[in-house]
XYZ file of C-alpha atoms in Angstrom:
691
model
C 16.977 -12.168 0.729
C 18.505 -11.665 4.203
C 21.958 -12.376 2.780
C 21.518 -9.675 0.130
C 20.371 -7.167 2.752
C 23.401 -7.943 4.920
C 25.619 -7.565 1.850
C 24.349 -4.070 0.986
C 23.499 -2.780 4.503
C 26.975 -1.422 5.305
C 28.036 -0.271 1.819
C 29.230 3.316 1.575
C 26.693 3.947 -1.185
C 23.858 2.707 1.051
C 25.014 4.944 3.895
C 25.162 7.989 1.596
C 21.650 7.309 0.246
C 20.220 6.886 3.772
C 22.049 10.040 4.882
C 20.471 12.011 2.007
C 17.049 10.589 2.927
C 17.602 11.645 6.554
C 18.519 15.218 5.538
C 15.504 15.445 3.206
C 13.180 14.146 5.938
C 14.659 16.595 8.450
C 14.261 19.476 5.978
C 10.698 18.348 5.200
C 9.837 18.422 8.912
C 11.317 21.940 9.206
C 9.304 22.995 6.120
C 6.061 21.685 7.658
C 6.656 23.535 10.928
C 7.640 26.801 9.204
C 4.663 26.633 6.835
C 2.236 26.452 9.745
C 4.253 28.973 11.800
C 4.292 31.576 9.042
C 0.708 31.172 7.838
C -1.065 29.992 10.991
C 1.111 31.172 13.930
C 2.298 27.603 14.484
C -1.163 26.417 15.560
C -1.220 22.645 14.915
C -4.066 22.333 17.423
C -6.548 23.300 14.697
C -6.018 19.833 13.217
C -7.912 18.322 16.139
C -10.723 20.933 16.197
C -14.050 19.962 14.602
C -15.799 23.315 14.369
C -14.911 27.006 14.336
C -17.063 27.639 17.417
C -15.092 24.943 19.254
C -11.755 26.404 18.184
C -9.237 28.498 20.027
C -9.410 31.088 17.220
C -13.014 32.036 18.065
C -12.242 32.319 21.787
C -9.299 34.619 21.048
C -11.643 36.954 19.134
C -13.884 37.142 22.203
C -11.023 37.414 24.681
C -9.552 40.439 22.864
C -12.788 42.394 23.306
C -13.927 41.180 26.758
C -10.472 41.720 28.322
C -10.333 45.339 27.131
C -13.917 46.100 28.166
C -13.450 44.459 31.557
C -10.351 46.543 32.175
C -12.131 49.747 31.139
C -15.052 49.113 33.517
C -13.196 47.525 36.381
C -9.865 49.373 36.489
C -9.923 52.579 34.429
C -13.651 53.532 34.664
C -12.974 56.897 33.029
C -10.175 59.414 32.435
C -11.152 61.576 35.406
C -10.906 58.560 37.685
C -7.396 57.901 36.405
C -6.299 61.547 36.771
C -7.466 61.517 40.382
C -5.202 58.524 41.045
C -7.986 55.990 41.312
C -6.035 53.372 39.356
C -2.915 53.594 41.503
C -2.854 51.003 44.266
C -1.083 51.436 47.573
C 1.325 48.642 46.633
C 2.363 50.452 43.425
C 2.908 53.719 45.249
C 4.756 51.965 48.070
C 7.022 50.242 45.539
C 7.959 53.574 43.943
C 8.625 55.076 47.384
C 10.913 52.189 48.292
C 12.957 52.752 45.136
C 13.280 56.449 46.001
C 14.118 55.574 49.621
C 17.025 53.425 48.394
C 18.277 56.451 46.460
C 17.835 58.618 49.598
C 19.731 56.042 51.669
C 22.848 56.087 49.468
C 22.732 59.605 47.946
C 21.305 61.969 50.543
C 23.522 63.556 53.187
C 20.537 63.783 55.533
C 20.314 60.018 55.974
C 21.379 59.257 59.554
C 22.331 55.622 60.281
C 22.021 56.311 64.003
C 18.278 56.947 63.644
C 15.649 54.224 63.372
C 14.230 53.181 60.013
C 10.903 54.904 60.689
C 12.628 58.176 61.640
C 14.737 58.118 58.483
C 11.654 57.283 56.413
C 9.795 60.275 57.854
C 12.686 62.602 56.947
C 12.837 60.969 53.500
C 9.155 61.745 52.769
C 9.700 65.390 53.673
C 12.850 65.774 51.557
C 11.639 63.681 48.603
C 8.038 64.958 48.578
C 8.419 66.439 45.062
C 10.017 63.251 43.682
C 7.262 61.100 45.194
C 4.647 63.376 43.577
C 6.433 63.147 40.209
C 6.580 59.352 40.514
C 2.841 59.283 41.210
C 2.170 61.573 38.242
C 4.233 59.250 36.037
C 2.109 56.272 37.107
C -1.046 58.256 36.270
C 0.346 59.214 32.848
C 1.141 55.576 32.100
C -2.404 54.533 33.018
C -3.895 57.335 30.865
C -1.741 56.150 27.955
C -2.936 52.571 28.424
C -6.529 53.795 28.743
C -6.387 55.496 25.350
C -4.514 52.580 23.738
C -7.313 50.266 24.927
C -9.961 52.597 23.497
C -8.118 52.686 20.154
C -7.937 48.896 20.043
C -11.682 48.618 20.651
C -12.333 51.275 18.017
C -10.541 49.145 15.416
C -12.628 46.053 16.196
C -14.374 44.956 12.976
C -17.299 42.601 12.704
C -18.091 42.771 16.398
C -20.535 44.857 18.411
C -20.134 45.560 22.098
C -21.828 47.433 24.910
C -20.393 47.750 28.426
C -21.758 49.880 31.255
C -21.531 50.271 35.019
C -24.484 52.740 35.206
C -22.170 55.752 34.884
C -19.586 54.912 32.265
C -20.574 53.426 28.924
C -18.312 51.942 26.248
C -19.929 50.875 22.989
C -19.500 50.927 19.213
C -23.227 50.628 18.428
C -26.524 52.353 19.165
C -27.942 49.083 20.460
C -28.146 49.008 24.242
C -30.550 46.153 24.986
C -29.396 42.581 25.335
C -32.326 41.332 23.209
C -30.920 43.367 20.343
C -27.551 41.573 20.672
C -29.316 38.195 20.744
C -30.473 38.687 17.132
C -26.892 37.998 15.909
C -25.617 34.475 15.058
C -23.060 34.579 17.915
C -23.203 36.597 21.109
C -22.148 36.751 24.780
C -24.294 38.440 27.449
C -23.102 39.000 31.043
C -25.667 40.631 33.327
C -27.092 40.127 36.830
C -25.024 37.059 37.692
C -26.136 35.430 34.415
C -23.959 34.325 31.511
C -25.533 33.630 28.120
C -23.345 32.343 25.296
C -24.573 31.482 21.823
C -24.331 29.202 19.946
C -24.723 26.635 22.748
C -21.888 24.525 21.414
C -19.548 27.247 22.716
C -20.083 25.808 26.191
C -18.204 22.709 24.982
C -15.228 24.794 23.863
C -12.292 23.900 26.104
C -10.927 27.473 25.878
C -14.134 29.343 26.745
C -13.004 29.820 30.376
C -10.504 32.392 29.118
C -13.458 34.655 28.338
C -15.503 34.069 31.454
C -12.678 34.273 33.991
C -11.967 37.947 33.214
C -15.662 38.831 33.115
C -16.034 37.325 36.587
C -14.031 40.305 37.879
C -16.959 42.635 37.074
C -19.544 43.673 39.657
C -22.728 41.907 38.484
C -24.962 44.335 40.438
C -24.275 47.393 38.284
C -21.977 46.291 35.433
C -23.196 44.672 32.199
C -21.339 43.455 29.126
C -22.825 42.533 25.734
C -20.768 41.288 22.764
C -22.048 40.080 19.378
C -20.486 39.102 16.038
C -22.000 39.834 12.620
C -22.790 37.093 10.145
C -20.418 38.531 7.537
C -17.562 38.630 10.028
C -18.222 35.075 11.188
C -18.408 33.740 7.619
C -15.026 35.254 6.789
C -13.495 33.849 9.999
C -15.007 30.396 9.347
C -13.557 30.431 5.828
C -10.144 31.481 7.198
C -10.345 28.789 9.902
C -11.133 26.091 7.303
C -8.163 27.173 5.179
C -5.883 27.130 8.228
C -7.184 23.701 9.218
C -6.534 22.320 5.744
C -3.018 23.811 5.726
C -2.239 22.570 9.243
C -3.625 19.070 8.534
C -1.563 18.680 5.363
C 1.617 19.836 7.097
C 0.839 17.818 10.221
C 0.806 14.555 8.252
C 3.888 15.698 6.345
C 5.595 16.349 9.702
C 4.695 12.868 10.996
C 5.962 11.155 7.824
C 9.184 13.175 7.767
C 9.837 12.627 11.477
C 9.303 8.872 11.087
C 11.648 8.784 8.097
C 14.215 10.902 9.917
C 14.148 8.735 13.071
C 14.388 5.450 11.133
C 17.233 6.662 8.920
C 19.107 8.267 11.835
C 18.844 5.106 13.969
C 19.993 3.018 10.996
C 23.042 5.252 10.478
C 23.849 5.135 14.208
C 23.842 1.325 14.037
C 25.948 0.905 10.868
C 28.239 3.938 11.027
C 31.911 3.044 11.421
C 31.537 -0.673 10.651
C 31.621 -2.739 7.444
C 29.207 -5.441 8.661
C 27.155 -6.350 11.722
C 29.880 -8.848 12.710
C 32.654 -6.288 12.347
C 34.095 -5.628 15.815
C 36.565 -2.969 14.663
C 35.365 0.610 14.329
C 36.750 2.450 11.298
C 37.505 6.164 11.642
C 38.153 8.512 8.722
C 39.912 11.831 8.265
C 36.732 13.730 9.224
C 36.709 11.900 12.561
C 40.147 13.267 13.489
C 38.473 16.540 14.426
C 38.523 16.832 18.224
C 35.127 16.151 19.789
C 34.983 19.366 21.810
C 35.741 21.396 18.677
C 33.122 19.276 16.905
C 30.512 20.217 19.537
C 31.459 23.923 19.360
C 31.042 23.914 15.550
C 27.707 22.083 15.883
C 26.390 24.663 18.385
C 27.671 27.492 16.147
C 25.775 25.990 13.182
C 22.558 25.894 15.228
C 23.088 29.515 16.364
C 23.784 30.630 12.785
C 20.653 28.817 11.504
C 18.467 30.406 14.216
C 19.904 33.857 13.420
C 19.229 33.387 9.694
C 15.746 32.091 10.511
C 14.916 35.277 12.430
C 16.389 37.409 9.642
C 14.588 35.649 6.766
C 11.427 34.538 8.576
C 9.143 36.999 6.839
C 10.804 36.678 3.409
C 10.529 33.210 1.905
C 10.243 29.671 3.193
C 12.233 28.414 0.195
C 15.295 30.491 1.074
C 15.224 29.097 4.618
C 14.999 25.534 3.283
C 17.900 26.096 0.846
C 19.935 27.307 3.801
C 18.804 24.427 6.041
C 19.905 21.571 3.722
C 23.708 22.243 3.733
C 23.734 23.231 7.411
C 21.799 20.078 8.360
C 24.141 17.903 6.268
C 27.216 19.363 7.974
C 25.604 19.275 11.423
C 24.485 15.646 11.254
C 27.865 14.706 9.787
C 29.394 16.095 12.994
C 26.817 14.238 15.119
C 27.569 10.910 13.407
C 31.274 11.513 13.985
C 30.515 11.910 17.710
C 28.479 8.680 17.551
C 31.531 6.890 16.129
C 33.655 8.043 19.044
C 30.952 7.004 21.505
C 30.906 3.525 19.998
C 34.717 3.495 20.008
C 34.741 4.655 23.667
C 36.964 7.617 22.788
C 34.394 10.385 23.284
C 36.256 12.078 26.151
C 39.761 10.948 25.253
C 39.480 12.441 21.737
C 39.022 16.018 22.932
C 41.511 18.868 22.699
C 41.157 19.706 26.392
C 41.755 16.090 27.472
C 44.747 15.793 25.113
C 46.408 18.969 26.419
C 45.786 18.151 30.088
C 46.843 14.515 29.603
C 50.116 15.432 27.897
C 50.866 18.100 30.493
C 50.139 15.747 33.388
C 52.193 12.943 31.822
C 55.092 15.299 31.156
C 55.131 16.644 34.710
C 54.558 13.140 36.106
C 57.414 11.660 34.071
C 59.779 14.408 35.199
C 58.620 14.098 38.795
C 58.845 10.285 38.903
C 62.132 9.951 37.034
C 63.934 12.617 39.024
C 65.535 12.557 42.422
C 64.416 14.685 45.326
C 66.685 17.416 43.974
C 65.006 17.311 40.543
C 61.572 17.457 42.166
C 62.690 20.389 44.293
C 63.928 22.206 41.193
C 60.627 21.421 39.447
C 58.688 22.929 42.361
C 60.999 25.955 42.571
C 60.628 26.627 38.826
C 56.952 25.741 38.626
C 55.785 27.749 41.627
C 56.790 31.199 40.281
C 55.109 30.303 36.991
C 51.977 29.343 38.920
C 52.084 32.636 40.843
C 52.525 34.561 37.585
C 49.623 32.711 35.975
C 47.401 33.364 38.995
C 48.572 36.887 39.862
C 44.966 37.970 40.406
C 44.739 35.573 43.344
C 48.354 35.527 44.527
C 47.455 35.701 48.266
C 45.639 32.392 47.913
C 48.578 30.897 45.966
C 51.069 32.010 48.624
C 48.799 30.673 51.357
C 48.583 27.292 49.621
C 52.366 27.183 49.256
C 52.839 27.988 52.959
C 50.301 25.339 53.905
C 52.057 22.768 51.646
C 55.480 23.550 53.144
C 54.118 23.379 56.705
C 52.495 20.023 55.925
C 55.740 18.532 54.550
C 57.801 19.812 57.499
C 55.241 18.372 59.920
C 55.456 15.002 58.125
C 59.277 15.037 58.281
C 59.249 15.805 62.017
C 56.706 13.026 62.636
C 58.960 10.512 60.828
C 62.023 11.720 62.731
C 60.268 11.405 66.102
C 58.852 7.980 65.172
C 62.262 6.608 64.184
C 63.675 7.790 67.521
C 60.924 5.950 69.449
C 61.360 2.757 67.433
C 65.118 2.951 67.921
C 64.501 3.095 71.678
C 62.575 -0.200 71.510
C 58.938 0.964 71.164
C 57.918 -1.448 68.400
C 54.228 -0.650 68.904
C 54.640 2.953 67.777
C 53.084 3.782 64.381
C 54.100 6.821 62.332
C 50.986 8.578 61.053
C 51.726 10.956 58.174
C 48.642 10.565 55.960
C 48.152 11.537 52.343
C 50.443 10.452 49.500
C 53.965 11.231 48.394
C 57.472 10.242 49.379
C 57.085 11.062 53.078
C 53.907 9.002 53.273
C 55.637 6.116 51.472
C 58.666 6.354 53.793
C 56.393 6.334 56.867
C 54.492 3.324 55.520
C 57.760 1.442 54.899
C 58.993 2.178 58.439
C 55.631 1.063 59.866
C 55.822 -2.157 57.861
C 59.339 -2.787 59.236
C 58.105 -2.311 62.809
C 55.090 -4.522 62.097
C 57.426 -7.210 60.777
C 59.704 -6.920 63.806
C 56.718 -7.022 66.153
C 55.305 -10.099 64.418
C 58.712 -11.769 64.480
C 59.098 -11.082 68.214
C 55.545 -12.263 68.954
C 56.067 -15.358 66.810
C 59.335 -16.139 68.528
C 57.779 -15.727 71.983
C 54.841 -17.889 71.010
C 57.179 -20.485 69.494
C 59.229 -20.589 72.691
C 56.061 -20.907 74.766
C 54.744 -23.716 72.548
C 58.081 -25.525 72.682
C 58.077 -25.309 76.465
C 54.472 -26.519 76.694
C 55.131 -29.247 74.117
C 58.136 -30.578 76.027
C 56.189 -30.386 79.307
C 53.101 -32.103 77.899
C 55.015 -34.789 75.971
C 57.197 -35.458 79.003
C 54.136 -35.742 81.229
C 52.149 -37.958 78.834
C 55.096 -40.266 78.108
C 56.465 -40.377 81.655
C 53.126 -41.372 83.199
C 52.679 -44.733 81.402
C 56.471 -45.307 81.351
C 56.703 -44.839 85.121
C 53.845 -47.303 85.609
C 55.564 -49.856 83.356
C 58.852 -49.571 85.283
C 57.032 -49.829 88.624
C 55.049 -52.944 87.690
C 58.101 -54.609 86.096
C 59.915 -54.174 89.411
C 56.903 -55.653 91.226
C 56.814 -58.654 88.860
C 60.425 -59.489 89.627
C 59.593 -60.297 93.243
C 55.899 -61.291 93.073
C 55.067 -64.977 93.546
C 51.263 -64.767 93.721
C 49.872 -65.836 90.277
C 46.694 -63.727 90.652
C 48.677 -60.560 91.328
C 51.124 -61.411 88.537
C 48.172 -61.603 86.135
C 46.854 -58.275 87.458
C 50.287 -56.609 86.994
C 50.587 -57.955 83.453
C 47.144 -56.514 82.574
C 48.230 -53.098 83.843
C 51.473 -53.370 81.878
C 49.447 -54.227 78.768
C 47.219 -51.150 79.218
C 50.127 -48.776 79.825
C 52.165 -50.116 76.911
C 49.160 -49.745 74.581
C 48.652 -46.224 75.908
C 52.327 -45.488 75.179
C 51.968 -46.972 71.676
C 48.865 -44.817 70.934
C 50.753 -41.747 72.083
C 53.771 -42.466 69.891
C 51.488 -43.285 66.909
C 49.666 -39.981 67.376
C 52.978 -38.142 67.499
C 54.089 -39.890 64.318
C 50.756 -39.139 62.560
C 50.876 -35.505 63.669
C 54.409 -35.130 62.304
C 53.439 -36.701 58.957
C 50.240 -34.655 58.641
C 52.086 -31.406 59.394
C 54.902 -32.157 56.957
C 52.393 -32.964 54.161
C 54.125 -36.220 53.192
C 50.915 -38.273 53.415
C 49.742 -39.238 49.885
C 46.214 -38.020 49.021
C 43.927 -39.800 46.547
C 40.895 -37.655 45.699
C 37.687 -39.478 44.857
C 33.945 -38.887 44.815
C 32.549 -39.525 48.311
C 28.926 -39.576 49.406
C 29.353 -37.656 52.659
C 25.869 -38.560 53.964
C 26.506 -42.311 53.540
C 29.994 -41.990 55.067
C 28.639 -40.356 58.238
C 25.705 -42.797 58.475
C 27.991 -45.849 58.187
C 30.514 -44.351 60.602
C 27.863 -43.725 63.252
C 26.750 -47.335 62.891
C 30.290 -48.562 63.603
C 30.572 -46.539 66.817
C 27.009 -47.174 67.953
C 28.216 -49.229 70.974
C 30.225 -46.326 72.366
C 27.286 -43.971 71.746
C 25.020 -46.236 73.784
C 27.603 -46.701 76.547
C 27.846 -42.908 76.993
C 24.056 -42.473 76.671
C 24.523 -39.860 73.925
C 21.701 -38.966 71.521
C 22.957 -38.172 67.991
C 20.808 -35.928 65.743
C 21.862 -36.146 62.081
C 20.444 -33.468 59.721
C 21.249 -33.554 56.009
C 19.710 -32.737 52.584
C 17.289 -35.240 51.039
C 19.444 -35.681 47.929
C 22.931 -37.158 47.987
C 25.840 -34.776 48.534
C 29.181 -35.616 46.938
C 32.553 -34.158 47.930
C 36.080 -34.509 46.537
C 38.329 -35.997 49.255
C 40.473 -38.972 50.302
C 38.116 -41.479 51.977
C 40.633 -42.896 54.474
C 42.057 -39.531 55.542
C 38.583 -37.978 55.770
C 37.279 -40.780 57.969
C 40.391 -40.553 60.166
C 39.634 -36.824 60.656
C 35.971 -37.500 61.423
C 36.977 -40.360 63.734
C 39.234 -37.984 65.681
C 36.348 -35.502 66.021
C 33.997 -38.285 67.217
C 36.674 -39.549 69.602
C 36.954 -36.028 71.009
C 33.158 -35.999 71.501
C 33.195 -39.383 73.257
C 35.938 -38.214 75.630
C 34.609 -34.785 76.519
C 30.830 -34.741 75.789
C 28.446 -34.532 78.748
C 26.923 -38.012 79.229
C 23.221 -38.165 78.386
C 23.378 -34.999 76.233
C 22.576 -34.511 72.546
C 25.132 -34.373 69.728
C 24.154 -32.630 66.478
C 25.662 -33.405 63.078
C 24.623 -31.108 60.212
C 25.489 -31.222 56.504
C 24.921 -28.042 54.469
C 25.693 -27.084 50.883
C 27.362 -23.676 50.600
C 27.911 -22.906 46.925
C 30.880 -24.955 45.694
C 31.605 -26.272 49.194
C 30.019 -28.639 51.709
C 29.988 -27.766 55.422
C 29.992 -30.602 57.983
C 29.276 -29.428 61.563
C 29.523 -31.358 64.893
C 28.007 -29.770 68.041
C 28.077 -31.141 71.579
C 27.878 -29.996 75.201
C 31.194 -30.326 77.029
C 31.377 -32.182 80.326
C 34.243 -29.874 81.371
C 34.218 -26.127 81.777
C 35.738 -24.644 78.595
C 37.685 -21.703 79.939
C 40.224 -21.612 77.087
C 39.923 -20.197 73.568
C 39.316 -22.140 70.351
C 42.820 -21.260 69.087
C 44.407 -22.781 72.202
C 42.354 -25.970 71.828
C 43.775 -26.392 68.314
C 47.328 -26.437 69.678
C 49.031 -29.801 70.179
C 48.695 -31.550 73.545
C 45.925 -29.150 74.568
C 42.922 -30.745 76.282
C 39.551 -29.537 77.431
C 40.420 -30.704 80.950
C 43.503 -28.800 82.038
C 44.050 -31.343 84.832
C 44.859 -33.917 82.076
C 42.925 -36.592 83.939
C 41.341 -37.941 80.729
C 42.992 -40.498 78.478
C 43.429 -38.245 75.418
C 46.771 -37.170 73.964
C 45.661 -33.675 72.933
C 46.672 -34.381 69.321
C 43.334 -35.467 67.859
C 42.020 -32.088 66.699
C 45.443 -30.960 65.522
C 45.782 -34.111 63.389
C 42.230 -33.686 62.045
C 42.994 -30.079 61.050
C 46.194 -31.060 59.227
C 44.498 -33.968 57.407
C 41.592 -31.769 56.264
C 43.918 -29.039 55.028
C 45.968 -31.410 52.850
C 42.612 -32.368 51.256
C 42.108 -28.677 50.256
C 39.568 -28.151 53.005
C 39.206 -26.084 56.166
C 38.855 -27.203 59.770
C 37.565 -24.831 62.455
C 36.305 -25.042 66.001
C 34.145 -22.629 68.002
C 33.508 -22.424 71.735
C 30.365 -20.747 73.088
C 30.082 -21.357 76.819
C 29.841 -25.157 77.201
C 28.865 -25.601 73.528
C 31.710 -27.072 71.464
C 31.454 -26.916 67.686
C 33.755 -28.559 65.098
C 33.363 -27.570 61.419
C 34.812 -29.298 58.355
C 34.504 -27.487 55.003
C 35.421 -29.463 51.862
C 35.079 -28.722 48.118
C 32.039 -30.173 46.374
C 32.735 -32.863 43.788
C 32.480 -31.671 40.165
C 32.602 -33.822 37.041
């Protein structure tokens, strides 16, 4: 079954059928909304109302009457009150005066800017007295007009009885004046002496009833009363109308839900399958309709919506069927455009396939190609030709265009002068000078190239100076370290030639043995350092348990640890940690680090060895307290023949750490040292073993 669905899901026929279903569902939803809008003012809320007395329709009947009566009693009172200006507030009159004062400010010759605002306002009221009076009369006329319109509206009220009085003015459409008389009707509202009586009682549960009471609250309960009642005949007709509206709204509400669900499902389906022949199809297929530029597509889509809205307003009161017949083709064309946009979104060409992008892109590429392919002369010609065209195109803002051109020229001249001055300084030997032009372009590129040349020269000079210094120190240190044991050997050989005492001969031979071994160690270290630096030592990578290697190594040198009274603290993970390295070369490196600790660590202090896993690498750290004051940097300690004791009184050659660094690096690792006061830290970082 799934195979059959997959077979038919992306067929053109299937897409057309689903598209038709989508358009029909969309049109059905529009029909449901229009049906309720035309016949029931778009009130879908009636679907969720259980009774006419709990409906918004009943409250609106009451609001229409109570609002007008409240306004008559509270604001208008009577026509004489309006004619005397009783309805005009100070704010209204002040607003009209301010409008006239603005006219006085700009039109009158008597306005004096040298006078204060109050003085000008006083002169204004004298000069514009007639206009102010006419403005006030106009406000009174407007209120009289509204007063009579309100009376006419109340006079047309059918099926409702009302009585409103403030003790002087009375507005009623019945001879009944007692509230008990109004209470004989099936529905009434009585507002008197701070009391509100509404019948039937279920009206108190109506969520809209506050719309009636909030306007009535504006009345003065001490002398103003308001009675409203509805006849049984009127209520029966309204209940019948409400039931018909509820039935119509309910039917169309369910139709709207079904059509919306069908529309959403079909639209989502088309969005998923549009442009592809199967779910596994990675290529998106565009058709002739999709060649329409997306921005033009969007403009047409918006125009279709505007046209449909205009036709809707024109035909709204005619026939729902005509609107639906118009909606179907417009919806089909509109959603065809939308699905075309969806294709371009899926193809990631939504912005690229626009007319604006195409024009700008081609223009930029054309200018860029001309600018890049040409010489400085061609670029100059391009600017000379292009600038007048730019000025002509922006003639309405030519001062800004000229200002930008002047700023651009000044910037380029400033950059040229900066390069010229910088070259002069560099030529005079100031290799530390840097030419700062900023921005992009040929001048910036030229400045960057000159700076890179000076940087290279500076590095070459610094490297040469450092190389000369290292050569001098190397010769000095090697000469010192070789000459010392060699001098001792020569001295004791001379002593042996003439010495007859066997005990002294034995003592001299022992010294010769020590010095010759010392000389051999020194020459071996030199040989190892040369091989490690040249990279000629063969490396055989294997899986090594670093924790076991350190544990076994510490056991082998335990005698020296005890002799120096050092306390080793070894911290490592509980599980085994494997690295990829050459066992012999790695141990030689670690041995050199341990030898360095034995020579320079403070006797009786602690030595920490930590193993940590850092992603695809393993970090091995050695920390100890130096017995000598470390007043040199870590970089200097890594140099050959450098020792922690500058007096060179210890037995080391100064090659141990340098050899360790070279051996670790040929094993694809990193060797670093850090100095923090008397704390000396050596770190070995090697790749973790992977199958």
